[in-house]
PDB file of N, CA and C in Angstrom:
ATOM      1  N   MET A   1     -52.126 -37.491  47.261  1.00 82.00           N
ATOM      2  CA  MET A   1     -50.723 -37.197  47.144  1.00 82.00           C
ATOM      3  C   MET A   1     -50.189 -37.639  45.793  1.00 82.00           C
ATOM      4  N   ALA A   2     -50.593 -38.823  45.389  1.00 80.00           N
ATOM      5  CA  ALA A   2     -50.173 -39.333  44.090  1.00 80.00           C
ATOM      6  C   ALA A   2     -50.720 -38.447  42.988  1.00 80.00           C
ATOM      7  N   GLU A   3     -51.918 -37.944  43.230  1.00 84.00           N
ATOM      8  CA  GLU A   3     -52.536 -37.059  42.236  1.00 84.00           C
ATOM      9  C   GLU A   3     -51.756 -35.758  42.132  1.00 84.00           C
ATOM     10  N   GLN A   4     -51.315 -35.230  43.266  1.00 85.00           N
ATOM     11  CA  GLN A   4     -50.525 -34.005  43.259  1.00 85.00           C
ATOM     12  C   GLN A   4     -49.202 -34.223  42.531  1.00 85.00           C
ATOM     13  N   LEU A   5     -48.593 -35.366  42.784  1.00 82.00           N
ATOM     14  CA  LEU A   5     -47.336 -35.673  42.099  1.00 82.00           C
ATOM     15  C   LEU A   5     -47.565 -35.774  40.601  1.00 82.00           C
ATOM     16  N   GLU A   6     -48.669 -36.394  40.256  1.00 86.00           N
ATOM     17  CA  GLU A   6     -48.995 -36.537  38.837  1.00 86.00           C
ATOM     18  C   GLU A   6     -49.244 -35.165  38.213  1.00 86.00           C
ATOM     19  N   ASN A   7     -49.956 -34.309  38.933  1.00 87.00           N
ATOM     20  CA  ASN A   7     -50.214 -32.944  38.442  1.00 87.00           C
ATOM     21  C   ASN A   7     -48.900 -32.163  38.303  1.00 87.00           C
ATOM     22  N   LYS A   8     -48.037 -32.319  39.306  1.00 87.00           N
ATOM     23  CA  LYS A   8     -46.743 -31.623  39.266  1.00 87.00           C
ATOM     24  C   LYS A   8     -45.899 -32.151  38.113  1.00 87.00           C
ATOM     25  N   ALA A   9     -45.933 -33.452  37.888  1.00 88.00           N
ATOM     26  CA  ALA A   9     -45.163 -34.044  36.791  1.00 88.00           C
ATOM     27  C   ALA A   9     -45.710 -33.564  35.454  1.00 88.00           C
ATOM     28  N   SER A  10     -47.032 -33.505  35.363  1.00 92.00           N
ATOM     29  CA  SER A  10     -47.665 -33.030  34.127  1.00 92.00           C
ATOM     30  C   SER A  10     -47.318 -31.560  33.893  1.00 92.00           C
ATOM     31  N   GLU A  11     -47.378 -30.785  34.971  1.00 92.00           N
ATOM     32  CA  GLU A  11     -47.046 -29.359  34.872  1.00 92.00           C
ATOM     33  C   GLU A  11     -45.575 -29.182  34.502  1.00 92.00           C
ATOM     34  N   ALA A  12     -44.713 -29.986  35.092  1.00 92.00           N
ATOM     35  CA  ALA A  12     -43.282 -29.915  34.788  1.00 92.00           C
ATOM     36  C   ALA A  12     -43.042 -30.283  33.331  1.00 92.00           C
ATOM     37  N   GLU A  13     -43.761 -31.282  32.851  1.00 92.00           N
ATOM     38  CA  GLU A  13     -43.615 -31.679  31.443  1.00 92.00           C
ATOM     39  C   GLU A  13     -44.057 -30.550  30.519  1.00 92.00           C
ATOM     40  N   LYS A  14     -45.193 -29.915  30.855  1.00 94.00           N
ATOM     41  CA  LYS A  14     -45.682 -28.783  30.048  1.00 94.00           C
ATOM     42  C   LYS A  14     -44.674 -27.637  30.073  1.00 94.00           C
ATOM     43  N   LEU A  15     -44.160 -27.347  31.267  1.00 94.00           N
ATOM     44  CA  LEU A  15     -43.171 -26.269  31.386  1.00 94.00           C
ATOM     45  C   LEU A  15     -41.903 -26.610  30.614  1.00 94.00           C
ATOM     46  N   GLY A  16     -41.509 -27.890  30.631  1.00 93.00           N
ATOM     47  CA  GLY A  16     -40.341 -28.325  29.864  1.00 93.00           C
ATOM     48  C   GLY A  16     -40.570 -28.133  28.377  1.00 93.00           C
ATOM     49  N   GLU A  17     -41.788 -28.484  27.911  1.00 95.00           N
ATOM     50  CA  GLU A  17     -42.114 -28.286  26.487  1.00 95.00           C
ATOM     51  C   GLU A  17     -42.132 -26.805  26.138  1.00 95.00           C
ATOM     52  N   GLN A  18     -42.721 -25.989  27.038  1.00 96.00           N
ATOM     53  CA  GLN A  18     -42.730 -24.535  26.812  1.00 96.00           C
ATOM     54  C   GLN A  18     -41.303 -23.996  26.774  1.00 96.00           C
ATOM     55  N   ASN A  19     -40.476 -24.515  27.683  1.00 97.00           N
ATOM     56  CA  ASN A  19     -39.079 -24.088  27.743  1.00 97.00           C
ATOM     57  C   ASN A  19     -38.368 -24.415  26.434  1.00 97.00           C
ATOM     58  N   ILE A  20     -38.596 -25.629  25.921  1.00 97.00           N
ATOM     59  CA  ILE A  20     -37.986 -26.026  24.645  1.00 97.00           C
ATOM     60  C   ILE A  20     -38.475 -25.105  23.525  1.00 97.00           C
ATOM     61  N   GLY A  21     -39.794 -24.836  23.521  1.00 96.00           N
ATOM     62  CA  GLY A  21     -40.361 -23.923  22.515  1.00 96.00           C
ATOM     63  C   GLY A  21     -39.759 -22.534  22.612  1.00 96.00           C
ATOM     64  N   LEU A  22     -39.624 -22.046  23.852  1.00 98.00           N
ATOM     65  CA  LEU A  22     -39.043 -20.712  24.054  1.00 98.00           C
ATOM     66  C   LEU A  22     -37.571 -20.676  23.645  1.00 98.00           C
ATOM     67  N   GLN A  23     -36.836 -21.740  23.961  1.00 98.00           N
ATOM     68  CA  GLN A  23     -35.430 -21.817  23.564  1.00 98.00           C
ATOM     69  C   GLN A  23     -35.311 -21.804  22.042  1.00 98.00           C
ATOM     70  N   SER A  24     -36.221 -22.517  21.389  1.00 97.00           N
ATOM     71  CA  SER A  24     -36.228 -22.549  19.927  1.00 97.00           C
ATOM     72  C   SER A  24     -36.511 -21.152  19.367  1.00 97.00           C
ATOM     73  N   ARG A  25     -37.492 -20.479  19.984  1.00 98.00           N
ATOM     74  CA  ARG A  25     -37.841 -19.116  19.535  1.00 98.00           C
ATOM     75  C   ARG A  25     -36.674 -18.166  19.773  1.00 98.00           C
ATOM     76  N   ILE A  26     -35.998 -18.320  20.903  1.00 98.00           N
ATOM     77  CA  ILE A  26     -34.827 -17.481  21.203  1.00 98.00           C
ATOM     78  C   ILE A  26     -33.755 -17.699  20.136  1.00 98.00           C
ATOM     79  N   SER A  27     -33.535 -18.948  19.745  1.00 98.00           N
ATOM     80  CA  SER A  27     -32.540 -19.249  18.705  1.00 98.00           C
ATOM     81  C   SER A  27     -32.929 -18.592  17.383  1.00 98.00           C
ATOM     82  N   GLU A  28     -34.220 -18.680  17.030  1.00 98.00           N
ATOM     83  CA  GLU A  28     -34.702 -18.040  15.797  1.00 98.00           C
ATOM     84  C   GLU A  28     -34.483 -16.534  15.852  1.00 98.00           C
ATOM     85  N   LEU A  29     -34.818 -15.933  16.993  1.00 98.00           N
ATOM     86  CA  LEU A  29     -34.659 -14.482  17.148  1.00 98.00           C
ATOM     87  C   LEU A  29     -33.194 -14.069  17.085  1.00 98.00           C
ATOM     88  N   LYS A  30     -32.299 -14.895  17.658  1.00 98.00           N
ATOM     89  CA  LYS A  30     -30.863 -14.596  17.582  1.00 98.00           C
ATOM     90  C   LYS A  30     -30.397 -14.601  16.132  1.00 98.00           C
ATOM     91  N   ILE A  31     -30.858 -15.599  15.370  1.00 99.00           N
ATOM     92  CA  ILE A  31     -30.488 -15.682  13.949  1.00 99.00           C
ATOM     93  C   ILE A  31     -31.015 -14.464  13.198  1.00 99.00           C
ATOM     94  N   MET A  32     -32.291 -14.091  13.471  1.00 98.00           N
ATOM     95  CA  MET A  32     -32.874 -12.912  12.822  1.00 98.00           C
ATOM     96  C   MET A  32     -32.110 -11.650  13.202  1.00 98.00           C
ATOM     97  N   LEU A  33     -31.729 -11.548  14.475  1.00 98.00           N
ATOM     98  CA  LEU A  33     -30.983 -10.383  14.948  1.00 98.00           C
ATOM     99  C   LEU A  33     -29.632 -10.281  14.246  1.00 98.00           C
ATOM    100  N   GLU A  34     -28.921 -11.394  14.139  1.00 98.00           N
ATOM    101  CA  GLU A  34     -27.628 -11.395  13.452  1.00 98.00           C
ATOM    102  C   GLU A  34     -27.795 -10.983  11.994  1.00 98.00           C
ATOM    103  N   LYS A  35     -28.857 -11.491  11.361  1.00 98.00           N
ATOM    104  CA  LYS A  35     -29.120 -11.139   9.963  1.00 98.00           C
ATOM    105  C   LYS A  35     -29.383  -9.639   9.837  1.00 98.00           C
ATOM    106  N   ARG A  36     -30.199  -9.097  10.737  1.00 98.00           N
ATOM    107  CA  ARG A  36     -30.508  -7.662  10.707  1.00 98.00           C
ATOM    108  C   ARG A  36     -29.258  -6.821  10.977  1.00 98.00           C
ATOM    109  N   GLU A  37     -28.432  -7.285  11.914  1.00 98.00           N
ATOM    110  CA  GLU A  37     -27.198  -6.553  12.213  1.00 98.00           C
ATOM    111  C   GLU A  37     -26.287  -6.508  10.993  1.00 98.00           C
ATOM    112  N   LYS A  38     -26.203  -7.626  10.259  1.00 98.00           N
ATOM    113  CA  LYS A  38     -25.400  -7.651   9.032  1.00 98.00           C
ATOM    114  C   LYS A  38     -25.975  -6.693   7.997  1.00 98.00           C
ATOM    115  N   GLU A  39     -27.314  -6.698   7.853  1.00 98.00           N
ATOM    116  CA  GLU A  39     -27.961  -5.792   6.901  1.00 98.00           C
ATOM    117  C   GLU A  39     -27.703  -4.339   7.280  1.00 98.00           C
ATOM    118  N   ILE A  40     -27.816  -4.041   8.567  1.00 98.00           N
ATOM    119  CA  ILE A  40     -27.566  -2.676   9.041  1.00 98.00           C
ATOM    120  C   ILE A  40     -26.117  -2.283   8.784  1.00 98.00           C
ATOM    121  N   PHE A  41     -25.182  -3.192   9.039  1.00 98.00           N
ATOM    122  CA  PHE A  41     -23.768  -2.914   8.791  1.00 98.00           C
ATOM    123  C   PHE A  41     -23.537  -2.612   7.310  1.00 98.00           C
ATOM    124  N   ILE A  42     -24.117  -3.447   6.441  1.00 98.00           N
ATOM    125  CA  ILE A  42     -23.948  -3.259   4.993  1.00 98.00           C
ATOM    126  C   ILE A  42     -24.537  -1.919   4.560  1.00 98.00           C
ATOM    127  N   LEU A  43     -25.746  -1.608   5.048  1.00 98.00           N
ATOM    128  CA  LEU A  43     -26.387  -0.341   4.685  1.00 98.00           C
ATOM    129  C   LEU A  43     -25.610   0.857   5.231  1.00 98.00           C
ATOM    130  N   THR A  44     -25.096   0.731   6.449  1.00 98.00           N
ATOM    131  CA  THR A  44     -24.300   1.813   7.038  1.00 98.00           C
ATOM    132  C   THR A  44     -23.027   2.038   6.225  1.00 98.00           C
ATOM    133  N   LYS A  45     -22.375   0.949   5.844  1.00 98.00           N
ATOM    134  CA  LYS A  45     -21.155   1.039   5.026  1.00 98.00           C
ATOM    135  C   LYS A  45     -21.462   1.690   3.688  1.00 98.00           C
ATOM    136  N   LYS A  46     -22.572   1.279   3.063  1.00 97.00           N
ATOM    137  CA  LYS A  46     -22.962   1.859   1.774  1.00 97.00           C
ATOM    138  C   LYS A  46     -23.252   3.349   1.929  1.00 97.00           C
ATOM    139  N   LEU A  47     -23.942   3.711   2.989  1.00 97.00           N
ATOM    140  CA  LEU A  47     -24.238   5.115   3.248  1.00 97.00           C
ATOM    141  C   LEU A  47     -22.953   5.917   3.439  1.00 97.00           C
ATOM    142  N   GLU A  48     -22.018   5.371   4.206  1.00 97.00           N
ATOM    143  CA  GLU A  48     -20.734   6.052   4.415  1.00 97.00           C
ATOM    144  C   GLU A  48     -19.982   6.203   3.098  1.00 97.00           C
ATOM    145  N   ASP A  49     -19.989   5.145   2.280  1.00 96.00           N
ATOM    146  CA  ASP A  49     -19.319   5.210   0.976  1.00 96.00           C
ATOM    147  C   ASP A  49     -19.981   6.253   0.081  1.00 96.00           C
ATOM    148  N   ASP A  50     -21.323   6.248   0.066  1.00 96.00           N
ATOM    149  CA  ASP A  50     -22.054   7.224  -0.742  1.00 96.00           C
ATOM    150  C   ASP A  50     -21.768   8.643  -0.268  1.00 96.00           C
ATOM    151  N   ASN A  51     -21.725   8.827   1.060  1.00 95.00           N
ATOM    152  CA  ASN A  51     -21.420  10.155   1.602  1.00 95.00           C
ATOM    153  C   ASN A  51     -20.010  10.586   1.223  1.00 95.00           C
ATOM    154  N   SER A  52     -19.069   9.647   1.255  1.00 95.00           N
ATOM    155  CA  SER A  52     -17.689   9.966   0.869  1.00 95.00           C
ATOM    156  C   SER A  52     -17.621  10.363  -0.600  1.00 95.00           C
ATOM    157  N   GLU A  53     -18.333   9.601  -1.441  1.00 96.00           N
ATOM    158  CA  GLU A  53     -18.354   9.917  -2.869  1.00 96.00           C
ATOM    159  C   GLU A  53     -19.010  11.268  -3.107  1.00 96.00           C
ATOM    160  N   THR A  54     -20.100  11.533  -2.392  1.00 96.00           N
ATOM    161  CA  THR A  54     -20.797  12.807  -2.542  1.00 96.00           C
ATOM    162  C   THR A  54     -19.894  13.953  -2.112  1.00 96.00           C
ATOM    163  N   LEU A  55     -19.215  13.783  -0.989  1.00 95.00           N
ATOM    164  CA  LEU A  55     -18.308  14.821  -0.501  1.00 95.00           C
ATOM    165  C   LEU A  55     -17.178  15.051  -1.493  1.00 95.00           C
ATOM    166  N   ALA A  56     -16.615  13.967  -2.009  1.00 95.00           N
ATOM    167  CA  ALA A  56     -15.535  14.095  -2.997  1.00 95.00           C
ATOM    168  C   ALA A  56     -16.053  14.791  -4.250  1.00 95.00           C
ATOM    169  N   GLY A  57     -17.257  14.438  -4.669  1.00 95.00           N
ATOM    170  CA  GLY A  57     -17.853  15.082  -5.837  1.00 95.00           C
ATOM    171  C   GLY A  57     -18.083  16.566  -5.602  1.00 95.00           C
ATOM    172  N   MET A  58     -18.563  16.907  -4.406  1.00 97.00           N
ATOM    173  CA  MET A  58     -18.785  18.317  -4.082  1.00 97.00           C
ATOM    174  C   MET A  58     -17.463  19.075  -4.047  1.00 97.00           C
ATOM    175  N   GLU A  59     -16.440  18.460  -3.474  1.00 97.00           N
ATOM    176  CA  GLU A  59     -15.124  19.109  -3.436  1.00 97.00           C
ATOM    177  C   GLU A  59     -14.593  19.313  -4.845  1.00 97.00           C
ATOM    178  N   ASN A  60     -14.798  18.326  -5.706  1.00 97.00           N
ATOM    179  CA  ASN A  60     -14.360  18.429  -7.094  1.00 97.00           C
ATOM    180  C   ASN A  60     -15.104  19.555  -7.808  1.00 97.00           C
ATOM    181  N   LEU A  61     -16.424  19.618  -7.618  1.00 97.00           N
ATOM    182  CA  LEU A  61     -17.213  20.677  -8.252  1.00 97.00           C
ATOM    183  C   LEU A  61     -16.825  22.051  -7.716  1.00 97.00           C
ATOM    184  N   THR A  62     -16.541  22.136  -6.429  1.00 98.00           N
ATOM    185  CA  THR A  62     -16.112  23.409  -5.845  1.00 98.00           C
ATOM    186  C   THR A  62     -14.771  23.840  -6.440  1.00 98.00           C
ATOM    187  N   ALA A  63     -13.864  22.895  -6.615  1.00 98.00           N
ATOM    188  CA  ALA A  63     -12.564  23.208  -7.225  1.00 98.00           C
ATOM    189  C   ALA A  63     -12.757  23.669  -8.667  1.00 98.00           C
ATOM    190  N   GLN A  64     -13.639  22.990  -9.408  1.00 98.00           N
ATOM    191  CA  GLN A  64     -13.922  23.395 -10.788  1.00 98.00           C
ATOM    192  C   GLN A  64     -14.521  24.794 -10.818  1.00 98.00           C
ATOM    193  N   GLU A  65     -15.444  25.063  -9.886  1.00 98.00           N
ATOM    194  CA  GLU A  65     -16.059  26.388  -9.817  1.00 98.00           C
ATOM    195  C   GLU A  65     -15.000  27.455  -9.554  1.00 98.00           C
ATOM    196  N   ASN A  66     -14.114  27.192  -8.608  1.00 98.00           N
ATOM    197  CA  ASN A  66     -13.053  28.153  -8.285  1.00 98.00           C
ATOM    198  C   ASN A  66     -12.141  28.383  -9.488  1.00 98.00           C
ATOM    199  N   ASN A  67     -11.810  27.306 -10.211  1.00 98.00           N
ATOM    200  CA  ASN A  67     -10.978  27.440 -11.408  1.00 98.00           C
ATOM    201  C   ASN A  67     -11.681  28.271 -12.472  1.00 98.00           C
ATOM    202  N   LEU A  68     -12.980  28.034 -12.648  1.00 98.00           N
ATOM    203  CA  LEU A  68     -13.734  28.800 -13.642  1.00 98.00           C
ATOM    204  C   LEU A  68     -13.831  30.274 -13.254  1.00 98.00           C
ATOM    205  N   LEU A  69     -14.018  30.546 -11.964  1.00 98.00           N
ATOM    206  CA  LEU A  69     -14.062  31.938 -11.513  1.00 98.00           C
ATOM    207  C   LEU A  69     -12.719  32.627 -11.744  1.00 98.00           C
ATOM    208  N   LEU A  70     -11.639  31.911 -11.479  1.00 98.00           N
ATOM    209  CA  LEU A  70     -10.305  32.454 -11.716  1.00 98.00           C
ATOM    210  C   LEU A  70     -10.087  32.711 -13.204  1.00 98.00           C
ATOM    211  N   GLU A  71     -10.514  31.756 -14.028  1.00 98.00           N
ATOM    212  CA  GLU A  71     -10.392  31.912 -15.479  1.00 98.00           C
ATOM    213  C   GLU A  71     -11.231  33.095 -15.958  1.00 98.00           C
ATOM    214  N   LYS A  72     -12.428  33.257 -15.382  1.00 98.00           N
ATOM    215  CA  LYS A  72     -13.297  34.381 -15.745  1.00 98.00           C
ATOM    216  C   LYS A  72     -12.610  35.706 -15.427  1.00 98.00           C
ATOM    217  N   GLU A  73     -12.020  35.798 -14.227  1.00 98.00           N
ATOM    218  CA  GLU A  73     -11.314  37.024 -13.841  1.00 98.00           C
ATOM    219  C   GLU A  73     -10.151  37.305 -14.789  1.00 98.00           C
ATOM    220  N   THR A  74      -9.417  36.259 -15.143  1.00 98.00           N
ATOM    221  CA  THR A  74      -8.288  36.406 -16.064  1.00 98.00           C
ATOM    222  C   THR A  74      -8.770  36.896 -17.423  1.00 98.00           C
ATOM    223  N   LEU A  75      -9.855  36.291 -17.914  1.00 98.00           N
ATOM    224  CA  LEU A  75     -10.394  36.693 -19.216  1.00 98.00           C
ATOM    225  C   LEU A  75     -10.941  38.119 -19.182  1.00 98.00           C
ATOM    226  N   GLN A  76     -11.560  38.505 -18.064  1.00 98.00           N
ATOM    227  CA  GLN A  76     -12.059  39.876 -17.948  1.00 98.00           C
ATOM    228  C   GLN A  76     -10.903  40.875 -17.948  1.00 98.00           C
ATOM    229  N   ALA A  77      -9.819  40.531 -17.265  1.00 98.00           N
ATOM    230  CA  ALA A  77      -8.646  41.414 -17.246  1.00 98.00           C
ATOM    231  C   ALA A  77      -8.031  41.499 -18.637  1.00 98.00           C
ATOM    232  N   GLU A  78      -7.960  40.355 -19.320  1.00 98.00           N
ATOM    233  CA  GLU A  78      -7.421  40.334 -20.684  1.00 98.00           C
ATOM    234  C   GLU A  78      -8.304  41.149 -21.627  1.00 98.00           C
ATOM    235  N   LYS A  79      -9.621  41.031 -21.456  1.00 98.00           N
ATOM    236  CA  LYS A  79     -10.562  41.788 -22.286  1.00 98.00           C
ATOM    237  C   LYS A  79     -10.370  43.290 -22.071  1.00 98.00           C
ATOM    238  N   ALA A  80     -10.237  43.693 -20.804  1.00 98.00           N
ATOM    239  CA  ALA A  80     -10.032  45.109 -20.494  1.00 98.00           C
ATOM    240  C   ALA A  80      -8.732  45.606 -21.118  1.00 98.00           C
ATOM    241  N   LEU A  81      -7.679  44.797 -21.047  1.00 98.00           N
ATOM    242  CA  LEU A  81      -6.395  45.167 -21.639  1.00 98.00           C
ATOM    243  C   LEU A  81      -6.506  45.276 -23.154  1.00 98.00           C
ATOM    244  N   LEU A  82      -7.204  44.329 -23.771  1.00 97.00           N
ATOM    245  CA  LEU A  82      -7.393  44.380 -25.226  1.00 97.00           C
ATOM    246  C   LEU A  82      -8.200  45.607 -25.638  1.00 97.00           C
ATOM    247  N   LYS A  83      -9.220  45.947 -24.864  1.00 97.00           N
ATOM    248  CA  LYS A  83     -10.007  47.157 -25.160  1.00 97.00           C
ATOM    249  C   LYS A  83      -9.128  48.399 -25.079  1.00 97.00           C
ATOM    250  N   GLU A  84      -8.292  48.424 -24.033  1.00 96.00           N
ATOM    251  CA  GLU A  84      -7.394  49.561 -23.855  1.00 96.00           C
ATOM    252  C   GLU A  84      -6.411  49.648 -25.025  1.00 96.00           C
ATOM    253  N   ASN A  85      -5.828  48.506 -25.405  1.00 96.00           N
ATOM    254  CA  ASN A  85      -4.899  48.480 -26.537  1.00 96.00           C
ATOM    255  C   ASN A  85      -5.597  48.870 -27.833  1.00 96.00           C
ATOM    256  N   PHE A  86      -6.827  48.364 -28.019  1.00 96.00           N
ATOM    257  CA  PHE A  86      -7.581  48.694 -29.226  1.00 96.00           C
ATOM    258  C   PHE A  86      -7.855  50.189 -29.284  1.00 96.00           C
ATOM    259  N   SER A  87      -8.254  50.755 -28.145  1.00 95.00           N
ATOM    260  CA  SER A  87      -8.534  52.188 -28.087  1.00 95.00           C
ATOM    261  C   SER A  87      -7.267  52.991 -28.380  1.00 95.00           C
ATOM    262  N   PHE A  88      -6.146  52.557 -27.797  1.00 94.00           N
ATOM    263  CA  PHE A  88      -4.874  53.239 -28.028  1.00 94.00           C
ATOM    264  C   PHE A  88      -4.482  53.163 -29.502  1.00 94.00           C
ATOM    265  N   GLU A  89      -4.551  51.951 -30.075  1.00 94.00           N
ATOM    266  CA  GLU A  89      -4.184  51.772 -31.485  1.00 94.00           C
ATOM    267  C   GLU A  89      -5.141  52.525 -32.398  1.00 94.00           C
ATOM    268  N   SER A  90      -6.419  52.552 -32.026  1.00 94.00           N
ATOM    269  CA  SER A  90      -7.412  53.279 -32.824  1.00 94.00           C
ATOM    270  C   SER A  90      -7.114  54.777 -32.806  1.00 94.00           C
ATOM    271  N   ASP A  91      -6.800  55.294 -31.609  1.00 92.00           N
ATOM    272  CA  ASP A  91      -6.447  56.718 -31.499  1.00 92.00           C
ATOM    273  C   ASP A  91      -5.168  57.011 -32.276  1.00 92.00           C
ATOM    274  N   LYS A  92      -4.210  56.099 -32.179  1.00 93.00           N
ATOM    275  CA  LYS A  92      -2.938  56.255 -32.889  1.00 93.00           C
ATOM    276  C   LYS A  92      -3.171  56.277 -34.401  1.00 93.00           C
ATOM    277  N   ALA A  93      -3.989  55.353 -34.884  1.00 92.00           N
ATOM    278  CA  ALA A  93      -4.289  55.292 -36.318  1.00 92.00           C
ATOM    279  C   ALA A  93      -5.046  56.534 -36.753  1.00 92.00           C
ATOM    280  N   SER A  94      -5.975  56.973 -35.908  1.00 92.00           N
ATOM    281  CA  SER A  94      -6.746  58.176 -36.226  1.00 92.00           C
ATOM    282  C   SER A  94      -5.822  59.390 -36.310  1.00 92.00           C
ATOM    283  N   ASN A  95      -4.879  59.480 -35.375  1.00 92.00           N
ATOM    284  CA  ASN A  95      -3.920  60.591 -35.399  1.00 92.00           C
ATOM    285  C   ASN A  95      -3.037  60.529 -36.642  1.00 92.00           C
ATOM    286  N   GLN A  96      -2.638  59.308 -37.035  1.00 92.00           N
ATOM    287  CA  GLN A  96      -1.823  59.161 -38.242  1.00 92.00           C
ATOM    288  C   GLN A  96      -2.607  59.578 -39.478  1.00 92.00           C
ATOM    289  N   VAL A  97      -3.883  59.199 -39.507  1.00 91.00           N
ATOM    290  CA  VAL A  97      -4.723  59.594 -40.649  1.00 91.00           C
ATOM    291  C   VAL A  97      -4.854  61.110 -40.691  1.00 91.00           C
ATOM    292  N   HIS A  98      -5.097  61.730 -39.535  1.00 92.00           N
ATOM    293  CA  HIS A  98      -5.211  63.195 -39.493  1.00 92.00           C
ATOM    294  C   HIS A  98      -3.895  63.853 -39.894  1.00 92.00           C
ATOM    295  N   SER A  99      -2.797  63.296 -39.395  1.00 91.00           N
ATOM    296  CA  SER A  99      -1.487  63.854 -39.748  1.00 91.00           C
ATOM    297  C   SER A  99      -1.232  63.719 -41.244  1.00 91.00           C
ATOM    298  N   SER A 100      -1.531  62.533 -41.764  1.00 91.00           N
ATOM    299  CA  SER A 100      -1.341  62.314 -43.204  1.00 91.00           C
ATOM    300  C   SER A 100      -2.244  63.235 -44.005  1.00 91.00           C
ATOM    301  N   TRP A 101      -3.459  63.373 -43.560  1.00 91.00           N
ATOM    302  CA  TRP A 101      -4.413  64.242 -44.262  1.00 91.00           C
ATOM    303  C   TRP A 101      -3.939  65.688 -44.216  1.00 91.00           C
ATOM    304  N   ASN A 102      -3.508  66.124 -43.044  1.00 90.00           N
ATOM    305  CA  ASN A 102      -3.007  67.496 -42.909  1.00 90.00           C
ATOM    306  C   ASN A 102      -1.765  67.702 -43.773  1.00 90.00           C
ATOM    307  N   LEU A 103      -0.871  66.721 -43.827  1.00 86.00           N
ATOM    308  CA  LEU A 103       0.321  66.802 -44.659  1.00 86.00           C
ATOM    309  C   LEU A 103      -0.067  66.873 -46.128  1.00 86.00           C
ATOM    310  N   PHE A 104      -1.043  66.051 -46.500  1.00 86.00           N
ATOM    311  CA  PHE A 104      -1.526  66.045 -47.881  1.00 86.00           C
ATOM    312  C   PHE A 104      -2.115  67.408 -48.244  1.00 86.00           C
ATOM    313  N   ILE A 105      -2.916  67.945 -47.347  1.00 88.00           N
ATOM    314  CA  ILE A 105      -3.553  69.243 -47.598  1.00 88.00           C
ATOM    315  C   ILE A 105      -2.484  70.330 -47.675  1.00 88.00           C
ATOM    316  N   SER A 106      -1.533  70.301 -46.756  1.00 87.00           N
ATOM    317  CA  SER A 106      -0.514  71.356 -46.752  1.00 87.00           C
ATOM    318  C   SER A 106       0.373  71.269 -47.991  1.00 87.00           C
ATOM    319  N   ARG A 107       0.672  70.092 -48.506  1.00 86.00           N
ATOM    320  CA  ARG A 107       1.478  69.944 -49.716  1.00 86.00           C
ATOM    321  C   ARG A 107       0.673  70.355 -50.931  1.00 86.00           C
ATOM    322  N   ARG A 108      -0.573  70.103 -50.889  1.00 84.00           N
ATOM    323  CA  ARG A 108      -1.437  70.441 -52.018  1.00 84.00           C
ATOM    324  C   ARG A 108      -1.565  71.954 -52.150  1.00 84.00           C
ATOM    325  N   GLN A 109      -1.554  72.599 -51.007  1.00 82.00           N
ATOM    326  CA  GLN A 109      -1.690  74.046 -51.028  1.00 82.00           C
ATOM    327  C   GLN A 109      -0.384  74.711 -51.456  1.00 82.00           C
ATOM    328  N   ASN A 110       0.714  74.055 -51.284  1.00 67.00           N
ATOM    329  CA  ASN A 110       2.010  74.628 -51.669  1.00 67.00           C
ATOM    330  C   ASN A 110       2.274  74.391 -53.088  1.00 67.00           C
TER     331      ASN A 110
END
């Protein structure tokens, strides 16, 4: 009986030591978990910030693209108008030259 008590006491002591070891390991794991959670939070925040910056950059580039397309259309319309004006003025000048030439010829013949 005394031997059983001694065995039980020895077993209880071993279990107590194991319990202390396990409690210590649990504390270490809790600290590691908190550290990892902080790292994950920081990385998640950085990712969200980067995504926001990327989205803002894309929106900015899209706005610039739209402005350039609008400017291109405006310049194409202006170019077409200038071509039309140039053609009109060229025809007008050509007609004036022909008229002047015809007037010169008709006066020369008289």
